[in-house]
Structure formats: structure tokens, C-alpha cells
Amino acid sequence: MRPTLRSRFLIGCLVLGLAAALVPAADAQKRGGTLTIVRPTDPVSLDPNLETTAPGAWVYFNMLEGLLTLDEKMQVKPALATAYEVMSPTKVRFKLRPGVKFHDGTPFNAAAVKFTFDRALRGTPPARWASLAGSLDGAEVVDDLTVDVVTKEPYGPILRTLAMYCMGMVSPTAVQKMGSDFSRAPVGTGPFKFVEWKTNTHVIIERNPDYWGDKALVDRVVFKVVPEEGARMIALQTGDADMVLFPSPAQLPALRKDSKFTVHETTGIRVVFAGFHAGLPPLDDVRVRQALLHAVDRKAILDNIMEGSAGPALGVLAPGVFGFKDMQLDRLYPFDRAKAKALLTQAGWAPGPDGIMVKGGQRLSLSWLAARGRYPKDGEITEAIQAMFKDVGVEAKVQVLEWAAVFQQVRGNPLNHHMFTLGWVTSNADADYSLYALFHSKQVPPAGWNTSRYANARVDTLVEQARRSLNQTEREKLYGEVQDIVGKEMVWIPVYTTKEIIASRASVKGFHIHPVEYNLTLSKTWIDK
Amino acid sequence: MLTFIVRRLLLAVPVLLGVVFVVMLTVDLLPGDAVTLMLGEHATKDAVAKLRDHLGLDKPFLVRYLEYVGRVVRGDLGRSIQQNRPVAAELADAWPATLQLTVAALVLAAVAGIVAGVASAVWPNSLFDALARLGSLFGLSMPIFWTGLVLIVVFSLWLNWLPVGGAGSLTHLILPSVTLALPSVAMIARMTRAAVLEVLREDYVRTARAKGVAEFGVLARHALRNAFIPILTLLGLQSGQLMGGAVLTETVFAWPGLGRLMVKAIFARDYILLQGAVLVFALVFVVINLLVDLSYGLLDPRIGRQG
């Protein structure tokens, strides 16, 4: 099917920035002061071309803005673009916000958009975020304030891709003048501008008094590096820090009760799961996989291991992702050992002398690859599931390795393990990003991330169709169908959806935590001192 | 003397070459790869290949080793894989902080250790001696990250006298340097005690006392000067220890030094940056050893004549 959306105006979908200015102040906001934030690591770089991980993104997200942005409700909102129009399946036209200037005084215009994309996509090597941007190919200048964003092929997720945290526009004059120094002192259009970066000590940004929208409330933000978790929490207690990113989970219950602190939390967009290699017997038998899902008490894991620091997994996607559909896992695969054993019996397995199931002289023994510490409690949940498997007569041999080593193996082909503990974040918040890379039969590593070797021709057709469509309603329906099919043939045990958690002193007001960890918006935050 | 120094410096060359070889080989043997770690879970095969090629990571190990050595000889330490920034600039940023921390800790350790050790030797088996020996046992046994956290809790959280971490003023230096110095204080105190006790039993000390030299003079001119050779050797070794300990201390106290830089480089498999940092550590170690050897001659003229 071909999108027939030529020249269809979708401006209405985008609420103009005006609305934001009309919202009345909730309680008397105070201006000024310094917000001190502690976090575990220094940025790799402050240039999205070189850094797509959180330590850098937290900082540059406040200085560099993209054409679009995602609000806390995961809706696409205008940023430097005010409206868009789909011109053809591979071309979307954007109207740019007039009168915007970069921090160095350079006017923001269509040429700057083209420059930013050319620099990222045609540079050697290409930007780190190029891999996240699908078939984005670049931009063409139409006039000073109109730009066409072009993709190599019809690309449905284009809007959410452009709204990603790392798609910030950079000042062409600053890049040309500063060369490689730009990555340590970026120049954008955002509500904050760069002041200073002392490696492994702090990064300081300050309020941009000429910002086009609502100006920031605090004068300065200092991002300090405190690698030791205990020391970070002490800094919050002594008041050396106003806000802690990655607070210690063990201390959260105490902080929640203490009126001196606020714990900000929301459901994140990463799903942590125990994956099956569906191409490797005995897991090629769907009944065995279903039995294993029934064998796991997911609620017990959430209550006893995650202790409130994660939410239930509702499927292979997190709820904030466009295209998400609740897979009804509790209805499809309730925790039921009898059901699990019955399914295994149906598949021809019978209890052996040591209680482990056997079939044709083969024991039901699975080799399992896991890291410890890559995702919250990944090692612990792996061990818990291992024990639950044993209760239904399935043996799991877990091999715990350092993350870099696990990564190399799961990204390789062939994969010689039955199971793997992984987490998957839908970086652009569009189902395409996950359902295509994880479940399309052509996406087996090293091409993509179909580590499960899942293959279903109908799913292939649906995810391809959804990728090529620019009709978002249609796409949502297609993804719903994909999740219905995958749900029946499960190749994962989804364990939990991450929660984004930030702790601050109670004097920090107006801060809204975002489901996407990288989107740390500080312009509305103020300090009540 | 000059030939001695030149010879020792020339001997340092194979040492440094060996250090670089071992570090590069270790990183090469480690599972995990800088590029895939850098580009993350979602990198396309194409992007990985392009970046690997750009960084020259596909060349055989020996070629990379020789290229690296060739560049270092010309004074170029390369660019950090992760940050795309000259390694020399990264090291220059981090080095002063580590130097400050280790020198402060070394001075603290030397002063406190020698004073405690001498006092223990002069009044052996006294209450002070017993306390000092118990204290050194404690100092030696406690891991740095634990002592560090305890000091933070006491002096920052409870008393609110000193900052939790970070660098900047002299008050920032107190907790990390004390933490780092503690195990060395203990070591130096024990060594000093043993060395001074031994010298005090020597004939020339008895002679000095017999000809009426005051007890302080005996200690300072005769005993300590001779006991100083093993102490100095230990100080040299300890300065290396301190640099190693700085890795932990820097992490606990958010001290922006070389140790932290190295840890970051290891996890990112940024071998260019790692090699640069290790080279600096190795070089400092070689120089300190040389200085210690030279100072033997100053303390004991006999050694100089033989050398």
C-alpha cells in the first residue's frame, strides 16, 4: 500500500507554541539561583554527533533544540518548526519558527537545518545518532524559513525521529569557527547556553536571556560528577546537590517519606526481558516457550526484587511508545505451574530421574547468557527466573559475563545460547524502532537485533507496511496487529518496564520528569529558597 | 653520576615499550570492542564498519602497536576514541589533580608515618607504641573506599565541616588525601619503627651515646639518617601505590584525576586513551625510582662510590 497523503495538511496536529505562554503560573515561581545536579559520569562529549548516551544528552538537551520535541506525555510538539506538511512519501516540509537566533547571534534558518543534517549524515565518520535516524537522508532549503526533510525511502517514524533528544540544531558559524572544540562548548538555540566544562568535575550552563520561548527560571545549572552512589546521596542530604540523577534505589523509600525531598518518577520506555532463541531446539517449539512464560511469577519479581523501582512489562513495548498495545500478558500467560507442566507434557517432555524434564534422552536444559549491572537488577531477575524454571522441571545454566562480552555474543551470529537477559529502549519512541529491528525475520544479527530469530511472514509484511506508511492512524493499527501475533508466539519473557527516577530536595519546584531518560528539561524548574 | 642517570633513562625505554605492549595486548584480548560500545545497541553494521575503518581498528595487532609507538616517538599520543580529543589534552587536564592528590598524601604519609614510627621505636612497648601498632594494623586493613565513605559521613554529613567531594579549594583536598595516605602512614610507621630500632642497637650508636652526644642528636644524626635508606625505598614504592590507590580515592571523592580517566577508558575500551594514561603512570614510576636510587648516594656516600 502506498501513502496517498500528498499535500495533506497536518498543521492541526501541532499545537502552536503560543499555548505554552498562556498557561498561568501554578504557584509563585521564583527567578534566579543555581541548580546543582549530581550524576555518576561525565559526558563523552556535548555534541550529539559524538554522544548519544545520557551523561552528555542530559546537558546538551537544554542547549540544543530540534525541529520537534516530545512532551512528558510522549506527544510530538513543535520546537524550532511550527508546522509540517507531508509532500510525498519521502519528503516532509517544515515551516520554521521566525526570529530565532543561536546563542552566538547567528540566525536560525533553513540553511542551519541543512547544515546540521549534512554535518551529521555526510561527515566521516557519520554522527553517532545516524544509526538511530532510520532512513533520514537530509534537508533541502526551500526558502529561508521553509525546509524539506528528505528520507531515502518512505519512513513512517520520521516525526518521532526528528523529535529525538539528539536531533538538536547547531550553529553553522560556531561549528565552522570552533572546529573540533565545538564538541566541548556547543552553540544551539535552547533556553540555556554553555558556560564551562571542567573534565570529570562539572559542566555549567546558564540561562539564555534571549530565548525565543519561555525563558528559564534559574540563572545557572551546574552538573557535577559524583561517581560513588553513597557520596551522591550524601551530597543531596547535605544540600551540596539539589538533584540526583540515578539515585540509590535502596534509599528511595526513606526519601519518599521525608518532606525535605521529592522523588520524581514516571514509567520509562525500556523493557527488560529474558529472551528466547526461537531457532534453537527445544525453544523452537512454541509450547515450550509458552510453558516457560507460565512458569514465571512476574509479580513476585516486581514486588520482591524491583521493590517499586520498576513497573510491570505490558508487552514487548513500553506504554509511552507510539504504537504500543497492551499484550494482556497476565491473561495470556498467568503464573500457573500446572499449566506450564501440561504444556511441556503436550510437547512430549516427561519428568526425568532428577526432576528435570526429558524427551528422547535429552534433558530440558537451557544455556543462558546474562550481564550483571547493565540494567537494574538484571542479575537478580535472571537468578529468580532460573529458580522458577526449576520448579517446572527446566534447568537453566546461567553464564554471567561483563556487559561488553555479553553484547559481543548477542550481537554475533550464530548465537549459541538458548536465552539472554537484555533490555530494549525504543529510542525514538516509535514502535517501528523496536518491532522492525527485533521481530523482522531479516533483522537477525549482525544486521539487526532479532536475537530471538523470530520469523513470521505476516509480521514481516506488517512492519514493512507500517514503516512505509505516513498515516499515523493506520500505522498504529498495523503495530497493534503485530503485537497480537507476537503475543501468541512469545519469544520473550517481558519482566519489567523501567521507571525513570530522579530525587531532588523539596525546594526544587516545577520539574517534570520525562519517560525518556535523556530528555531532562530544566527550563521550567525553579528553586524555592 | 651523569652516565648513571643516562644509563638508567635509556633502560626506561624498553620498560615503557613493554608496558605499552602489555596494555595493548590486554585490551586486545578483552572481549568487547570500543566501536560497538560507543555506537551502542542500535548501531547499524555499516556505521560500525565505517567507524572501525576510520579508527584503524581492523589492522593487525602488531601493525597497530608499531604505528602507536611510532607516533609516540614523534610526540603524538593520538586522539581518544570516545571523545575524539587529543589524548595529550585529556592527560594534561587530569594529571595536575592526581599529582596534587598523591603529593599531598605522600607528604602526609611520610610526616605522620615517620613521626609515629620514630616515637614507637624510642619508647618501644609503651602505650603509644601499642596504640600506634594497633592503628597501623587498622590503617592497613581498611579498604580505601570504605574509609573514604566513613570520613565523608563523619566530616561532611554529621559535622558539616568539609565538602562531600569534588575539587577546587584546599578543603576539598583534605578528605581524599587523608583517605589515600592512611594505608601508607601505617606501612611507613611500621617500617620506620623496625629500621630505627635496628639502628639503635648498632655499635656506632652506642659509641655516640658513650662520647656524650645528646639523645636527640643520636636520633637525628646517627639513627635516623641510617634508618632512612629502607624508609626512602618504601616511600618510592608507596608513591606508586598511592597513584594506584588514587583510582579508588578519586572515584569516592569525585576527584577529577588520571585514575578516573583510566577507569572510564577501560570500560569504553578506549585503548588509545588508556595507553596514554598508563604511559604517564609508568614514566612517573621510572622517574621516582631513579630519584630514590640517586638519593641513596646522598644519604650514604658509600653507595655513590660503588655506583
Short mmCIF file of N, CA and C in Angstrom, two decimals, chain A residues 352-405:
data_model
loop_
_atom_site.label_atom_id
_atom_site.label_comp_id
_atom_site.label_asym_id
_atom_site.label_seq_id
_atom_site.Cartn_x
_atom_site.Cartn_y
_atom_site.Cartn_z
N GLY A 352 12.21 -36.51 34.35
CA GLY A 352 13.30 -37.48 34.40
C GLY A 352 13.63 -37.85 35.84
N PRO A 353 14.68 -38.66 36.03
CA PRO A 353 15.02 -39.13 37.38
C PRO A 353 15.35 -38.00 38.35
N ASP A 354 15.99 -36.90 37.88
CA ASP A 354 16.36 -35.83 38.80
C ASP A 354 15.33 -34.70 38.82
N GLY A 355 14.14 -34.98 38.26
CA GLY A 355 13.09 -33.96 38.29
C GLY A 355 13.12 -33.05 37.07
N ILE A 356 14.22 -33.06 36.32
CA ILE A 356 14.30 -32.25 35.11
C ILE A 356 13.61 -33.02 33.97
N MET A 357 12.85 -32.28 33.16
CA MET A 357 12.11 -32.91 32.06
C MET A 357 13.07 -33.54 31.05
N VAL A 358 12.62 -34.67 30.48
CA VAL A 358 13.42 -35.33 29.43
C VAL A 358 12.53 -35.67 28.24
N LYS A 359 13.16 -35.72 27.08
CA LYS A 359 12.44 -36.13 25.87
C LYS A 359 13.48 -36.78 24.96
N GLY A 360 13.23 -38.05 24.62
CA GLY A 360 14.16 -38.79 23.76
C GLY A 360 15.58 -38.79 24.30
N GLY A 361 15.71 -38.92 25.63
CA GLY A 361 17.04 -38.97 26.23
C GLY A 361 17.69 -37.61 26.43
N GLN A 362 17.05 -36.54 25.95
CA GLN A 362 17.59 -35.19 26.10
C GLN A 362 16.97 -34.50 27.31
N ARG A 363 17.82 -33.90 28.16
CA ARG A 363 17.28 -33.15 29.29
C ARG A 363 16.85 -31.76 28.84
N LEU A 364 15.85 -31.19 29.50
CA LEU A 364 15.40 -29.84 29.16
C LEU A 364 16.31 -28.84 29.88
N SER A 365 17.45 -28.62 29.29
CA SER A 365 18.47 -27.77 29.89
C SER A 365 18.79 -26.62 28.94
N LEU A 366 18.72 -25.40 29.45
CA LEU A 366 18.89 -24.22 28.61
C LEU A 366 20.13 -23.44 29.03
N SER A 367 20.93 -23.02 28.06
CA SER A 367 22.07 -22.18 28.42
C SER A 367 21.65 -20.72 28.28
N TRP A 368 22.09 -19.90 29.20
CA TRP A 368 21.54 -18.55 29.35
C TRP A 368 22.67 -17.55 29.57
N LEU A 369 22.69 -16.52 28.76
CA LEU A 369 23.73 -15.50 28.81
C LEU A 369 23.18 -14.23 29.46
N ALA A 370 23.87 -13.74 30.47
CA ALA A 370 23.37 -12.54 31.14
C ALA A 370 24.53 -11.70 31.66
N ALA A 371 24.29 -10.38 31.73
CA ALA A 371 25.25 -9.49 32.37
C ALA A 371 24.70 -9.14 33.75
N ARG A 372 25.53 -8.56 34.56
CA ARG A 372 25.06 -8.13 35.87
C ARG A 372 25.36 -6.65 35.99
N GLY A 373 24.32 -5.85 36.18
CA GLY A 373 24.54 -4.43 36.38
C GLY A 373 24.35 -3.58 35.13
N ARG A 374 24.04 -4.20 34.00
CA ARG A 374 23.78 -3.39 32.81
C ARG A 374 22.41 -2.72 32.94
N TYR A 375 21.42 -3.50 33.41
CA TYR A 375 20.08 -2.97 33.66
C TYR A 375 19.79 -3.20 35.13
N PRO A 376 18.91 -2.40 35.73
CA PRO A 376 18.65 -2.58 37.15
C PRO A 376 18.29 -4.03 37.48
N LYS A 377 19.04 -4.64 38.38
CA LYS A 377 18.75 -5.97 38.91
C LYS A 377 18.72 -7.07 37.85
N ASP A 378 19.41 -6.89 36.73
CA ASP A 378 19.37 -7.92 35.69
C ASP A 378 19.88 -9.27 36.19
N GLY A 379 20.94 -9.24 37.00
CA GLY A 379 21.49 -10.50 37.51
C GLY A 379 20.50 -11.19 38.42
N GLU A 380 19.86 -10.42 39.29
CA GLU A 380 18.92 -10.98 40.26
C GLU A 380 17.69 -11.58 39.57
N ILE A 381 17.16 -10.88 38.57
CA ILE A 381 15.96 -11.43 37.94
C ILE A 381 16.31 -12.70 37.17
N THR A 382 17.50 -12.74 36.60
CA THR A 382 17.92 -13.95 35.89
C THR A 382 17.95 -15.13 36.86
N GLU A 383 18.53 -14.89 38.04
CA GLU A 383 18.60 -15.97 39.03
C GLU A 383 17.21 -16.39 39.50
N ALA A 384 16.32 -15.41 39.68
CA ALA A 384 14.97 -15.73 40.15
C ALA A 384 14.25 -16.59 39.12
N ILE A 385 14.36 -16.22 37.85
CA ILE A 385 13.67 -17.00 36.81
C ILE A 385 14.28 -18.39 36.71
N GLN A 386 15.60 -18.46 36.88
CA GLN A 386 16.28 -19.76 36.87
C GLN A 386 15.66 -20.68 37.92
N ALA A 387 15.42 -20.12 39.11
CA ALA A 387 14.83 -20.93 40.19
C ALA A 387 13.38 -21.32 39.85
N MET A 388 12.64 -20.39 39.24
CA MET A 388 11.23 -20.67 38.89
C MET A 388 11.16 -21.76 37.81
N PHE A 389 12.09 -21.73 36.88
CA PHE A 389 12.14 -22.76 35.84
C PHE A 389 12.31 -24.14 36.49
N LYS A 390 13.17 -24.19 37.51
CA LYS A 390 13.48 -25.46 38.15
C LYS A 390 12.21 -26.09 38.72
N ASP A 391 11.30 -25.22 39.19
CA ASP A 391 10.05 -25.73 39.79
C ASP A 391 9.16 -26.43 38.78
N VAL A 392 9.37 -26.19 37.49
CA VAL A 392 8.56 -26.90 36.49
C VAL A 392 9.43 -27.91 35.73
N GLY A 393 10.61 -28.18 36.26
CA GLY A 393 11.45 -29.22 35.66
C GLY A 393 12.30 -28.74 34.50
N VAL A 394 12.66 -27.44 34.51
CA VAL A 394 13.53 -26.94 33.45
C VAL A 394 14.81 -26.42 34.09
N GLU A 395 15.92 -26.87 33.53
CA GLU A 395 17.20 -26.45 34.07
C GLU A 395 17.74 -25.29 33.24
N ALA A 396 18.22 -24.23 33.91
CA ALA A 396 18.85 -23.13 33.19
C ALA A 396 20.28 -23.01 33.66
N LYS A 397 21.20 -23.03 32.72
CA LYS A 397 22.61 -22.85 33.07
C LYS A 397 22.99 -21.42 32.72
N VAL A 398 23.11 -20.60 33.74
CA VAL A 398 23.33 -19.17 33.51
C VAL A 398 24.82 -18.87 33.47
N GLN A 399 25.21 -18.10 32.47
CA GLN A 399 26.59 -17.66 32.37
C GLN A 399 26.58 -16.14 32.51
N VAL A 400 27.13 -15.64 33.61
CA VAL A 400 27.14 -14.19 33.82
C VAL A 400 28.48 -13.63 33.36
N LEU A 401 28.43 -12.69 32.41
CA LEU A 401 29.65 -12.07 31.90
C LEU A 401 29.54 -10.56 32.00
N GLU A 402 30.66 -9.88 31.81
CA GLU A 402 30.64 -8.42 31.78
C GLU A 402 29.85 -7.98 30.55
N TRP A 403 29.20 -6.82 30.63
CA TRP A 403 28.30 -6.38 29.57
C TRP A 403 28.95 -6.38 28.19
N ALA A 404 30.18 -5.87 28.08
CA ALA A 404 30.83 -5.79 26.77
C ALA A 404 30.92 -7.18 26.13
N ALA A 405 31.14 -8.19 26.96
CA ALA A 405 31.28 -9.55 26.45
C ALA A 405 29.92 -10.12 26.05
#
